[in-house]
């Protein structure tokens, strides 16, 4: 059975059912969808509702552990599930940006070579010098569009040498460089600060529409969907429906004043941090404190050095100097010289949620290990932790790659909490979460702060997340920008 | 020449063409066991087959053994050897007009140096030191360019046989064995690559004692291939025309191939495979046990299975085929029942013994394997221990302590061989200490005629009856070559072919 | 270490040189001439000193300088190993990638099974098989590697074919597996997945996306393989009578030519060590993340 | 309604090939281990002319000394297998243990230990085998140890490389930073992720061990002449192959089949241990 293709329908999904292989649970449950040329369709839904699964099906891809049961998919009249269809669809028709762009860049290849290859693959068959010059031009254009440096030095870097947001933008550049007729973007701006995201989105859509391309945008960032999308579809439990919430306002929500949790002595004090990446000074002169039961937000544009600060605090960064105190006693800069107690006291939820999970360890194992170390290694405790971060205990038996992006991020969070830290460092912990889930997570953090005096350092781009902090430290280019004033502006100073 | 070779293929073709003249020309390529890259042109220190063959191609011999000749020898550079009545001095007379490859004259001084210098060099092989045990080189006199007088240390009757064994060659006096040195043999060196081989061309200065126009070959290429399989493969692949010393199985497989002619040496040019009982080992002190061990060996089966019938059954004596070999002594039978009985009598039933062997020469391990089965069959608790290649004799003191050890012999006349390895409490004799037999051998060698024969027979009978050596098999040296090669058999030293008369058609 | 090891070999060159039937006096003379009567420490110091100066002493059999002797043979072995590598490396990378990039699929099964079949044959059986197929039966190639006298193996390239082939085939068998296991892992990574979703397939995917990640681990193992090729040619050199260092070592051991064994072992160690270090350096250079753990 | 994507790989579970391998393994193992019980004749007794073609009483003919090939095949397997399996186990244990340790202890002088191991690794295995085997001549245990030791540095290197790769991943760093000790990290994070490599490597080691053991026969090491041993049989009878190829072919085929089957099984096992889904991804 197939639906006749109309001239304007670029992509059609008809009654697609995708189930889990193990238990036959549907992940997509009879999804039908038409995407016309030039249309931007936003897809919103809770974490784990099937957005990524649907997006991937347009490329003829079903992740291992899932199997397509029935239904058809057509892109420009081609079936991406057949091998000829697949190669044409992927090569020429569809540009795709995955949810974890950082892990989509080959760590053994330089950024430049990945970009050049993408340009060459999609270029009109120009060979020789002319072709090369054309490719270079396109790469430069793509980088400029993404607000990335275009110098050869940057292109010569490896993925692990750029920040999470930069990696995401490189991946976005790779996806868009060939100007495909259909762009499928899965959380394209999760690692970017809002102003940059908005800016980028505007540029992207302007160009894209000009060229008459269609776009499927999966994002929980209402700002973004609102700016870009012609139409927004909600997805819930694998079924399409109208968006659950009416489109919210364009403006950032009023910043809630966070109730100062406790005014005791700072739990974590950092002073005069200086960190380098080789010869390049990534961060300099950063000082911050996290109070017991308090929450400090570390914000700043992508590439400012936020993740670097977090890694320094944890003692993971190789070359840094500065003073670090935990509850008044000094912490060695290198984690190897910290005691087990000291290590457990600081926990990080890393920005790259894929890399931080052992691909061969089930969720259960990942949670039980820190739980056992902190003295309560029972399965119930693990299940309870999962529930607290809004996940079903059924996930305990799963491996990381059987999880959706948001689920992975929350497993990471649960694991960090399982170690019963005194200070929790969250690096973009809500970037892949829809508003509802994010609020639940923030609520959990708040609760822990109050109940256990947990100190939280939040690295975030999200205004709403930032608003929960009682202190804000802003980094620009590795330096602090008048934290006091920012804080005062936020009305969050103590 | 003597019929030293028995053909088992199409046989040797006549060296003469229809017009009676052997064909001249051609280059013969032959493969031998050689040493590695350490190989030198000094044959006094290198004992491989290749060393021997190369040396005999490059250097003229004093003479070769030839039982059919009046003196028992055929002379090379020599005209005659005269011995005085007391058997105390030998006079060597050289042929006139001999020259080295550079045209310089070959004199008696060269002959003396060639005999004497290896005896004085500790590095040289024992075989080249043997003359020094008989002759007094310090008292040697060079009478003129063609006459050399060698006094003996004690009266010796077989001095001619000793000097003209085929391996005493004439080297230019004070030679350093560099490739440039002038040589006296049928060929001269053109190219020498240690460990790989050498290329030789006809030495036009050489005059053959019997054949005026020999050597016939234009060139000779001798290649070093240590592995028997590899030599056979080179032959079947057409890379060489002549492959020396093939293992029994290889020989058998090549024998099925009509493209090649296989020849095996017959006695005396055969190598003995021995098992030697150590008299320091208690049970072997009893001659009944020794005899039982000799009776237990199924010699026919060994010849059949290991050598496909192409070997000689041994009679627990050394060197069959040589003139001094006692073929009057009856062949020892295969009699397991008697062996069992003797063992019972000696109270050695179920005795435990380990036979130690190694792949030192083809067939040695196989024969030992069968022998152990034979021993088990007569009620000896025998086991075999096979050492890796090169290890059996490596630690010689340890070897001399083995209870039952394998060994092998190279073709040497029986009595000199006895003196070399059994006489005078030699540790190599594994406890054999019989001054009376030593005496008999000395008499046999020091006298001639009837007396010598009687003493020789008595010595060998003692060895047969009480000796500690089981000599079940003598294996031939098998070579294979393409048809059309002839004249090799006429110039043979022991198992080593010479090419001075060889022709190629 | 090489020295110590060879000292432990039972027996000494005395018997080999003097012959089994030598008398005790003769043996003592030989022992003195070879310097074996002095204590091992003195001999070691002399040897080590000489080795540093490039002088490895004199071989017992023939009395040639060991250094000279090795200089004769080593180039032949290096040529053999080099050619075998030149065949084996690209082939194992290509096959390993083909199998690894499609791990679990039919191509992988075919390559893996085939490679295993070959690897399952001991080297001398493989040599015998190739010999029988390509030389003995068909007469296409010479069965024995007789180098033209006074020339190099390159003067008669046909003699190199079989030894190189044997070495290369068994090298490919090992190499392919190493590359396969490294690339299978990379092929399952999210970034290769992302490349697939960009429509990159086939050779391009393998060469540009899988290979870079697989090279570093594979280089390590391939380095070792290379070392093994140089030293491990003993069997092949014996079977084909190829005048290389492996054949020489085997003969030297059989003749208890201690200085020669020591010299060859030392040179082999040096060559292998060099390749292993080279592989290490290569692996480091090929892995951008080395030295900067995340 | 048709299925949009015909599943390219069929369902999971062991395939035909895996079953074949298991069957071959079992067969060879039973020949090797039960052979001595099944064989009617003695493996060392001479029963006929050498290299005779198959005939009544001796279904595979006779070998180079006229012994029954069938009896020798039945008797000659377990030595090779025990040796190869033992040596592989030794090499894998030492290699995996050392490799893990060296991979993780890269900072603390591990580099230097590795160099030392390299020196060991480059020591010619031939010499190593000669040494150990001459120290204890005629002993199979020496061959086992020698083969095992010769293979160890190789394993060690491969495992170390894999370990270092894993040790640099986010999850290991996270676990370490979280306060997990090395034992826990090794057990949960490192081992599962290098297990595939270790197993695949063990497979390679196994083939190498079979070869080395056979080569030990080639060099005349280990139990000597009369004992039947597949590696030895091949060598003993190789020159006679044109007359009766069976004494060479049968043991060679058994050896090769076993090596291949064990390897393939090790591969499959590695895959399943790892997690079938991870290693079999592909669009
Ligand atoms: N290994 C490295 N080598 C060189 N430069 C690096 C390396 N890692 C990061 N950088 C650079 O250091 C700067 C800070 O990186 P960091 O990851 O701390 O940024 P960030 O603030 O977390 O950004 P984002 O919000 O995009 O994650 C960036 O400019 C980045 O390109
Ligand atoms: N390989 C897999 N095997 C089994 N279940 C899976 C697999 N991948 C995803 N799932 C499950 O399928 C559901 C849908 O996943 P999907 O990734 O499509 O969610 P999503 O809407 O993209 O969520 P998020 O916003 O968190 O990324 C989730 O419940 C997830 O746990
Ligand atoms: Mg998703
Ligand atoms: Mg970051």
PDB file of C-alpha atoms in Angstrom, chain B residues 229 247 249-250 252-253 256 301-302 304-306 308 357 359 365-367 369-370 372-373 384-389 391, chain D residues 42 44-46 48 50-51 64-67 130 134 137-138 219-226 232 238-240 242-243:
ATOM      1  CA  UNK B 229      64.176 -31.898   0.445  1.00  0.00           C
ATOM      2  CA  UNK B 247      67.181 -38.844   2.604  1.00  0.00           C
ATOM      3  CA  UNK B 249      62.147 -41.100   1.654  1.00  0.00           C
ATOM      4  CA  UNK B 250      63.209 -38.403  -0.734  1.00  0.00           C
ATOM      5  CA  UNK B 252      62.257 -43.233  -2.792  1.00  0.00           C
ATOM      6  CA  UNK B 253      59.966 -40.503  -4.154  1.00  0.00           C
ATOM      7  CA  UNK B 256      59.491 -43.131  -8.987  1.00  0.00           C
ATOM      8  CA  UNK B 301      63.040 -54.757   8.928  1.00  0.00           C
ATOM      9  CA  UNK B 302      65.129 -51.639   9.487  1.00  0.00           C
ATOM     10  CA  UNK B 304      63.181 -52.451   4.531  1.00  0.00           C
ATOM     11  CA  UNK B 305      61.206 -49.823   6.409  1.00  0.00           C
ATOM     12  CA  UNK B 306      63.647 -47.017   6.804  1.00  0.00           C
ATOM     13  CA  UNK B 308      63.139 -49.108   1.396  1.00  0.00           C
ATOM     14  CA  UNK B 357      69.298 -40.291  19.473  1.00  0.00           C
ATOM     15  CA  UNK B 359      68.480 -36.317  13.637  1.00  0.00           C
ATOM     16  CA  UNK B 365      65.936 -41.417  14.487  1.00  0.00           C
ATOM     17  CA  UNK B 366      63.860 -43.839  12.448  1.00  0.00           C
ATOM     18  CA  UNK B 367      66.212 -46.754  13.000  1.00  0.00           C
ATOM     19  CA  UNK B 369      62.570 -45.861  16.802  1.00  0.00           C
ATOM     20  CA  UNK B 370      62.353 -49.332  15.359  1.00  0.00           C
ATOM     21  CA  UNK B 372      63.297 -49.460  20.714  1.00  0.00           C
ATOM     22  CA  UNK B 373      60.265 -51.402  19.539  1.00  0.00           C
ATOM     23  CA  UNK B 384      63.531 -43.340  23.199  1.00  0.00           C
ATOM     24  CA  UNK B 385      64.791 -39.848  23.743  1.00  0.00           C
ATOM     25  CA  UNK B 386      65.200 -37.752  20.667  1.00  0.00           C
ATOM     26  CA  UNK B 387      67.337 -34.665  21.009  1.00  0.00           C
ATOM     27  CA  UNK B 388      66.942 -31.651  18.765  1.00  0.00           C
ATOM     28  CA  UNK B 389      69.223 -31.378  15.767  1.00  0.00           C
ATOM     29  CA  UNK B 391      72.471 -31.573  20.286  1.00  0.00           C
TER      30      UNK B 391
ATOM     31  CA  UNK D  42      49.696 -49.369  19.109  1.00  0.00           C
ATOM     32  CA  UNK D  44      54.476 -47.110  17.609  1.00  0.00           C
ATOM     33  CA  UNK D  45      54.263 -50.679  16.401  1.00  0.00           C
ATOM     34  CA  UNK D  46      55.263 -51.424  12.869  1.00  0.00           C
ATOM     35  CA  UNK D  48      53.417 -52.970   7.420  1.00  0.00           C
ATOM     36  CA  UNK D  50      56.279 -47.823   5.001  1.00  0.00           C
ATOM     37  CA  UNK D  51      53.988 -45.355   3.313  1.00  0.00           C
ATOM     38  CA  UNK D  64      57.091 -43.369   6.975  1.00  0.00           C
ATOM     39  CA  UNK D  65      58.056 -46.186   9.335  1.00  0.00           C
ATOM     40  CA  UNK D  66      55.217 -48.512   8.488  1.00  0.00           C
ATOM     41  CA  UNK D  67      53.169 -47.622  11.522  1.00  0.00           C
ATOM     42  CA  UNK D 130      65.529 -23.973  22.278  1.00  0.00           C
ATOM     43  CA  UNK D 134      67.063 -27.906  26.180  1.00  0.00           C
ATOM     44  CA  UNK D 137      64.748 -31.919  27.153  1.00  0.00           C
ATOM     45  CA  UNK D 138      62.103 -34.308  25.982  1.00  0.00           C
ATOM     46  CA  UNK D 219      62.775 -28.459  15.618  1.00  0.00           C
ATOM     47  CA  UNK D 220      62.574 -31.772  17.399  1.00  0.00           C
ATOM     48  CA  UNK D 221      61.645 -30.262  20.739  1.00  0.00           C
ATOM     49  CA  UNK D 222      59.298 -31.760  23.260  1.00  0.00           C
ATOM     50  CA  UNK D 223      58.483 -35.426  23.386  1.00  0.00           C
ATOM     51  CA  UNK D 224      60.685 -37.051  20.814  1.00  0.00           C
ATOM     52  CA  UNK D 225      60.522 -39.623  18.140  1.00  0.00           C
ATOM     53  CA  UNK D 226      58.187 -42.481  18.796  1.00  0.00           C
ATOM     54  CA  UNK D 232      55.363 -34.187  14.292  1.00  0.00           C
ATOM     55  CA  UNK D 238      55.994 -34.571   4.525  1.00  0.00           C
ATOM     56  CA  UNK D 239      58.807 -35.939   2.353  1.00  0.00           C
ATOM     57  CA  UNK D 240      56.770 -39.070   1.768  1.00  0.00           C
ATOM     58  CA  UNK D 242      53.847 -38.154  -2.837  1.00  0.00           C
ATOM     59  CA  UNK D 243      53.700 -41.816  -1.811  1.00  0.00           C
TER      60      UNK D 243
END
